[in-house]
């Protein structure tokens, strides 16, 4: 016995409505994701601008500390060339220390542990 023709069209209609409903849900989820991404980008740009301000102020503070130390040393009669060489050496050593911290941070940014956790490597 054959199924009535109206049942087939009803099934097709139900399937079509389900597909349409899922498409609308997926579109709203993607729209929410896009909105979240826009907020994240705007917040990241604001954070970057604030960090640039902080870096500028820290750099200015560091240079003022060196300048104040140089003026104090000069007021005690130390030669100006010696003061400038010492300030240059201190600045250079500070840069080396910061470079060490940058390299250490880059070495710690290893995503292979996360990848190995998600997709374990097969051991032979």
XYZ file of N, CA, C and O in Angstrom:
496
model
N 0.817 -1.173 0.000
C 0.000 0.000 0.000
C 0.871 1.251 0.000
O 1.853 1.302 0.716
N 0.446 2.214 -0.779
C 1.213 3.437 -0.874
C 0.763 4.432 0.175
O -0.408 4.469 0.534
N 1.700 5.229 0.635
C 1.341 6.281 1.584
C 0.619 7.376 0.825
O 0.920 7.640 -0.338
N -0.323 8.016 1.478
C -1.047 9.083 0.799
C -0.093 10.222 0.422
O 0.891 10.495 1.085
N -0.463 10.884 -0.656
C 0.355 11.971 -1.196
C 0.423 13.157 -0.232
O 1.437 13.838 -0.151
N -0.594 13.405 0.551
C -0.608 14.540 1.468
C 0.405 14.380 2.596
O 0.952 15.346 3.094
N 0.680 13.140 3.017
C 1.682 12.911 4.064
C 3.082 13.281 3.579
O 3.886 13.839 4.323
N 3.385 12.998 2.322
C 4.695 13.309 1.767
C 4.897 14.817 1.697
O 5.946 15.330 2.069
N 3.883 15.532 1.250
C 4.018 16.983 1.176
C 4.070 17.595 2.568
O 4.747 18.589 2.801
N 3.396 16.986 3.534
C 3.437 17.458 4.919
C 4.831 17.259 5.513
O 5.349 18.138 6.200
N 5.435 16.089 5.211
C 6.800 15.823 5.687
C 7.795 16.797 5.067
O 8.693 17.298 5.731
N 7.629 17.064 3.778
C 8.504 18.005 3.085
C 8.347 19.405 3.663
O 9.327 20.123 3.882
N 7.101 19.774 3.966
C 6.834 21.090 4.545
C 7.443 21.209 5.940
O 8.031 22.235 6.279
N 7.306 20.151 6.753
C 7.894 20.156 8.094
C 9.417 20.247 8.027
O 10.043 20.981 8.792
N 9.999 19.494 7.094
C 11.448 19.533 6.936
C 11.897 20.922 6.487
O 12.888 21.455 6.979
N 11.168 21.513 5.560
C 11.487 22.852 5.076
C 11.390 23.880 6.196
O 12.240 24.766 6.312
N 10.378 23.757 7.048
C 10.236 24.675 8.182
C 11.367 24.482 9.187
O 11.893 25.451 9.745
N 11.770 23.228 9.406
C 12.875 22.951 10.329
C 14.181 23.535 9.793
O 14.962 24.130 10.534
N 14.411 23.377 8.489
C 15.626 23.928 7.874
C 15.619 25.442 7.989
O 16.626 26.061 8.353
N 14.473 26.063 7.686
C 14.362 27.520 7.781
C 14.588 27.983 9.218
O 15.297 28.971 9.460
N 14.011 27.264 10.165
C 14.186 27.616 11.582
C 15.651 27.509 11.996
O 16.177 28.385 12.682
N 16.321 26.441 11.557
C 17.736 26.270 11.898
C 18.608 27.317 11.224
O 19.583 27.785 11.814
N 18.264 27.687 9.995
C 19.021 28.742 9.309
C 18.894 30.065 10.057
O 19.881 30.791 10.229
N 17.678 30.386 10.515
C 17.483 31.631 11.262
C 18.251 31.599 12.580
O 18.863 32.590 12.984
N 18.214 30.443 13.257
C 18.952 30.322 14.520
C 20.445 30.477 14.270
O 21.136 31.193 14.998
N 20.963 29.825 13.221
C 22.385 29.899 12.907
C 22.787 31.331 12.550
O 23.846 31.810 12.953
N 21.910 32.018 11.798
C 22.184 33.401 11.427
C 22.228 34.292 12.665
O 23.089 35.173 12.783
N 21.332 34.072 13.621
C 21.351 34.884 14.846
C 22.582 34.585 15.689
O 23.172 35.487 16.281
N 23.006 33.309 15.720
C 24.225 32.955 16.465
C 25.440 33.605 15.817
O 26.305 34.169 16.505
N 25.525 33.554 14.479
C 26.643 34.200 13.791
C 26.613 35.717 13.981
O 27.660 36.346 14.125
N 25.406 36.294 13.979
C 25.292 37.732 14.221
C 25.768 38.105 15.606
O 26.450 39.116 15.794
N 25.428 37.274 16.594
C 25.900 37.510 17.958
C 27.422 37.392 18.031
O 28.090 38.197 18.678
N 27.972 36.404 17.325
C 29.430 36.251 17.282
C 30.109 37.449 16.630
O 31.149 37.910 17.090
N 29.497 37.958 15.556
C 30.066 39.133 14.880
C 30.006 40.356 15.780
O 30.960 41.146 15.836
N 28.911 40.523 16.501
C 28.793 41.648 17.430
C 29.821 41.538 18.549
O 30.465 42.518 18.913
N 30.000 40.334 19.049
C 30.995 40.101 20.107
C 32.401 40.412 19.584
O 33.218 40.998 20.283
N 32.678 40.025 18.343
C 33.987 40.295 17.750
C 34.213 41.798 17.590
O 35.312 42.290 17.842
N 33.185 42.539 17.194
C 33.321 43.993 17.063
C 33.620 44.628 18.420
O 34.472 45.517 18.520
N 32.933 44.176 19.452
C 33.193 44.704 20.799
C 34.608 44.364 21.239
O 35.295 45.180 21.853
N 35.058 43.152 20.933
C 36.392 42.721 21.330
C 37.453 43.559 20.616
O 38.440 43.966 21.230
N 37.250 43.829 19.330
C 38.224 44.628 18.575
C 38.270 46.058 19.110
O 39.346 46.630 19.283
N 37.098 46.633 19.398
C 37.070 47.999 19.936
C 37.750 48.058 21.301
O 38.529 48.982 21.577
N 37.486 47.075 22.143
C 38.127 47.036 23.463
C 39.627 46.833 23.336
O 40.410 47.420 24.086
N 40.043 46.004 22.394
C 41.477 45.772 22.194
C 42.177 47.033 21.711
O 43.293 47.328 22.153
N 41.538 47.775 20.829
C 42.129 49.033 20.350
C 42.257 50.036 21.490
O 43.270 50.728 21.618
N 41.232 50.102 22.331
C 41.289 51.008 23.480
C 42.384 50.581 24.451
O 43.133 51.417 24.964
N 42.501 49.277 24.685
C 43.548 48.776 25.572
C 44.930 49.063 25.005
O 45.838 49.459 25.736
N 45.087 48.912 23.703
C 46.371 49.208 23.069
C 46.735 50.677 23.220
O 47.886 51.019 23.529
N 45.756 51.561 23.035
C 46.004 53.001 23.199
C 46.393 53.318 24.642
O 47.325 54.104 24.884
N 45.706 52.714 25.592
C 46.048 52.952 26.998
C 47.444 52.425 27.331
O 48.202 53.070 28.062
N 47.792 51.262 26.797
C 49.122 50.708 27.058
C 50.216 51.573 26.428
O 51.288 51.713 27.006
N 49.938 52.165 25.272
C 50.920 53.086 24.670
C 51.131 54.292 25.585
O 52.264 54.754 25.754
N 50.063 54.802 26.174
C 50.177 55.906 27.127
C 50.995 55.509 28.345
O 51.841 56.277 28.810
N 50.747 54.309 28.852
C 51.505 53.829 30.017
C 52.980 53.680 29.662
O 53.860 54.077 30.441
N 53.269 53.123 28.507
C 54.668 52.957 28.084
C 55.355 54.314 27.952
O 56.503 54.488 28.388
N 54.655 55.285 27.362
C 55.227 56.629 27.224
C 55.541 57.229 28.594
O 56.619 57.791 28.807
N 54.610 57.094 29.537
C 54.847 57.652 30.880
C 55.972 56.926 31.607
O 56.788 57.559 32.291
N 56.036 55.611 31.467
C 57.127 54.863 32.106
C 58.481 55.225 31.501
O 59.471 55.373 32.227
N 58.527 55.380 30.198
C 59.775 55.776 29.546
C 60.206 57.166 29.998
O 61.390 57.397 30.305
N 59.255 58.084 30.067
C 59.560 59.440 30.526
C 60.050 59.415 31.968
O 61.028 60.105 32.311
N 59.412 58.622 32.803
C 59.832 58.511 34.208
C 61.250 57.966 34.305
O 62.072 58.479 35.073
N 61.549 56.922 33.518
C 62.888 56.333 33.548
C 63.940 57.360 33.125
O 64.987 57.481 33.752
N 63.649 58.111 32.085
C 64.607 59.127 31.630
C 64.774 60.252 32.655
O 65.885 60.761 32.850
N 63.701 60.618 33.323
C 63.809 61.640 34.373
C 64.608 61.131 35.571
O 65.355 61.902 36.188
N 64.473 59.867 35.903
C 65.280 59.295 37.000
C 66.760 59.351 36.626
O 67.606 59.739 37.451
N 67.085 58.976 35.392
C 68.480 59.032 34.947
C 68.977 60.474 34.945
O 70.100 60.771 35.398
N 68.157 61.409 34.450
C 68.562 62.822 34.403
C 68.754 63.378 35.809
O 69.724 64.110 36.068
N 67.858 63.025 36.729
C 67.998 63.494 38.120
C 69.265 62.939 38.751
O 69.996 63.669 39.438
N 69.546 61.667 38.511
C 70.778 61.073 39.048
C 72.004 61.757 38.461
O 72.999 61.994 39.182
N 71.933 62.087 37.173
C 73.066 62.760 36.539
C 73.282 64.145 37.117
O 74.428 64.558 37.374
N 72.207 64.882 37.360
C 72.332 66.225 37.935
C 72.893 66.152 39.354
O 73.752 66.952 39.745
N 72.433 65.185 40.125
C 72.945 65.024 41.499
C 74.434 64.682 41.466
O 75.235 65.246 42.224
N 74.806 63.751 40.578
C 76.227 63.385 40.470
C 77.064 64.580 40.017
O 78.174 64.802 40.525
N 76.555 65.369 39.088
C 77.283 66.544 38.610
C 77.418 67.591 39.709
O 78.450 68.251 39.839
N 76.370 67.717 40.549
C 76.453 68.697 41.637
C 77.494 68.293 42.675
O 78.009 69.141 43.394
N 77.807 66.988 42.769
C 78.857 66.540 43.673
C 80.239 66.571 43.027
O 81.215 66.137 43.623
N 80.313 67.085 41.801
C 81.610 67.295 41.173
C 82.101 66.176 40.287
O 83.268 66.197 39.884
N 81.288 65.203 39.971
C 81.732 64.138 39.062
C 81.817 64.689 37.641
O 81.056 65.572 37.256
N 82.743 64.160 36.836
C 82.892 64.667 35.464
C 81.673 64.304 34.598
O 81.093 63.228 34.730
N 81.318 65.227 33.710
C 80.128 65.060 32.882
C 80.240 63.857 31.947
O 79.265 63.148 31.727
N 81.429 63.621 31.412
C 81.632 62.469 30.521
C 81.379 61.170 31.278
O 80.715 60.264 30.765
N 81.866 61.066 32.479
C 81.644 59.865 33.297
C 80.162 59.661 33.598
O 79.663 58.530 33.598
N 79.468 60.759 33.856
C 78.026 60.676 34.138
C 77.286 60.170 32.904
O 76.434 59.277 32.999
N 77.612 60.710 31.727
C 76.930 60.275 30.508
C 77.247 58.821 30.168
O 76.365 58.068 29.743
N 78.488 58.414 30.370
C 78.844 57.018 30.108
C 78.119 56.072 31.069
O 77.638 55.007 30.665
N 78.021 56.476 32.326
C 77.301 55.657 33.304
C 75.815 55.570 32.959
O 75.214 54.489 33.016
N 75.210 56.704 32.577
C 73.790 56.704 32.194
C 73.557 55.833 30.965
O 72.571 55.092 30.892
N 74.487 55.883 29.998
C 74.371 55.050 28.802
C 74.485 53.578 29.160
O 73.714 52.742 28.668
N 75.419 53.251 30.031
C 75.598 51.863 30.463
C 74.360 51.354 31.201
O 73.901 50.231 30.964
N 73.800 52.176 32.089
C 72.599 51.776 32.827
C 71.433 51.553 31.869
O 70.681 50.571 31.992
N 71.266 52.431 30.889
C 70.194 52.274 29.910
C 70.395 51.017 29.075
O 69.453 50.261 28.813
N 71.620 50.760 28.666
C 71.923 49.569 27.875
C 71.657 48.293 28.674
O 71.059 47.344 28.159
N 72.094 48.268 29.927
C 71.844 47.085 30.759
C 70.348 46.883 31.003
O 69.871 45.739 31.035
N 69.607 47.958 31.133
C 68.153 47.852 31.290
C 67.519 47.235 30.049
O 66.611 46.411 30.142
N 68.006 47.645 28.891
C 67.486 47.082 27.640
C 67.794 45.592 27.546
O 66.966 44.803 27.079
N 68.972 45.189 27.983
C 69.330 43.768 27.965
C 68.423 42.974 28.899
O 67.964 41.878 28.554
N 68.147 43.502 30.075
C 67.244 42.819 31.017
C 65.848 42.689 30.413
O 65.222 41.626 30.476
N 65.352 43.751 29.790
C 64.036 43.687 29.160
C 64.027 42.692 28.002
O 63.046 41.955 27.813
N 65.092 42.649 27.219
C 65.197 41.688 26.124
C 65.177 40.260 26.658
O 64.557 39.375 26.062
N 65.831 40.007 27.788
C 65.798 38.688 28.415
C 64.363 38.296 28.773
O 63.930 37.177 28.513
N 63.611 39.237 29.359
C 62.227 38.940 29.726
C 61.352 38.706 28.485
O 60.464 37.857 28.500
N 61.616 39.437 27.412
C 60.868 39.221 26.168
C 61.147 37.827 25.623
O 60.227 37.095 25.253
N 62.416 37.432 25.578
C 62.768 36.101 25.074
C 62.170 35.002 25.949
O 61.673 33.997 25.443
N 62.211 35.192 27.250
C 61.643 34.188 28.163
C 60.130 34.070 27.962
O 59.583 32.972 27.932
N 59.465 35.206 27.782
C 58.018 35.185 27.549
C 57.696 34.507 26.222
O 56.745 33.712 26.144
N 58.465 34.802 25.180
C 58.229 34.163 23.878
C 58.456 32.660 23.947
O 57.734 31.880 23.315
N 59.450 32.225 24.707
C 59.684 30.789 24.859
C 58.557 30.112 25.628
O 58.260 28.941 25.397
N 57.929 30.827 26.561
C 56.827 30.249 27.332
C 55.521 30.237 26.555
O 54.571 29.582 26.978
N 55.459 30.973 25.445
C 54.239 31.000 24.628
C 54.256 29.814 23.673
O 54.335 29.953 22.465
N 54.157 28.630 24.235
C 54.203 27.404 23.458
C 52.816 26.787 23.466
O 52.322 26.373 24.501
N 52.195 26.762 22.297
C 50.838 26.246 22.205
C 50.804 24.745 21.948
O 49.733 24.183 21.795
N 51.964 24.107 21.894
C 51.973 22.673 21.608
C 51.351 21.870 22.744
O 50.772 20.825 22.519
N 51.442 22.376 23.989
C 50.799 21.660 25.098
C 49.294 21.637 24.918
O 48.650 20.623 25.135
N 48.734 22.767 24.499
C 47.291 22.818 24.254
C 46.930 21.916 23.090
O 45.945 21.172 23.154
N 47.728 21.963 22.023
C 47.471 21.123 20.868
C 47.581 19.647 21.237
O 46.764 18.829 20.811
N 48.581 19.284 22.037
C 48.731 17.898 22.472
C 47.581 17.447 23.363
O 47.221 16.274 23.374
N 47.019 18.376 24.124
C 45.879 18.031 24.960
C 44.648 17.782 24.106
O 43.885 16.841 24.343
N 44.455 18.615 23.082
C 43.293 18.462 22.213
C 43.446 17.245 21.292
O 42.550 16.426 21.167
N 44.602 17.169 20.650
C 44.876 16.063 19.737
C 46.158 15.365 20.206
O 47.253 15.807 19.892
N 46.024 14.313 21.006
C 47.233 13.652 21.521
C 48.052 13.033 20.400
O 47.516 12.489 19.446
N 49.368 13.191 20.526
C 50.267 12.612 19.534
C 50.372 11.114 19.789
O 50.435 10.655 20.925
N 50.387 10.371 18.690
C 50.513 8.911 18.833
C 51.957 8.563 19.085
O 52.846 8.979 18.371
N 52.177 7.792 20.144
C 53.530 7.361 20.457
C 53.800 6.053 19.747
O 52.963 5.162 19.693
N 54.996 5.953 19.179
C 55.329 4.746 18.403
C 55.992 3.723 19.283
O 56.611 3.946 20.228
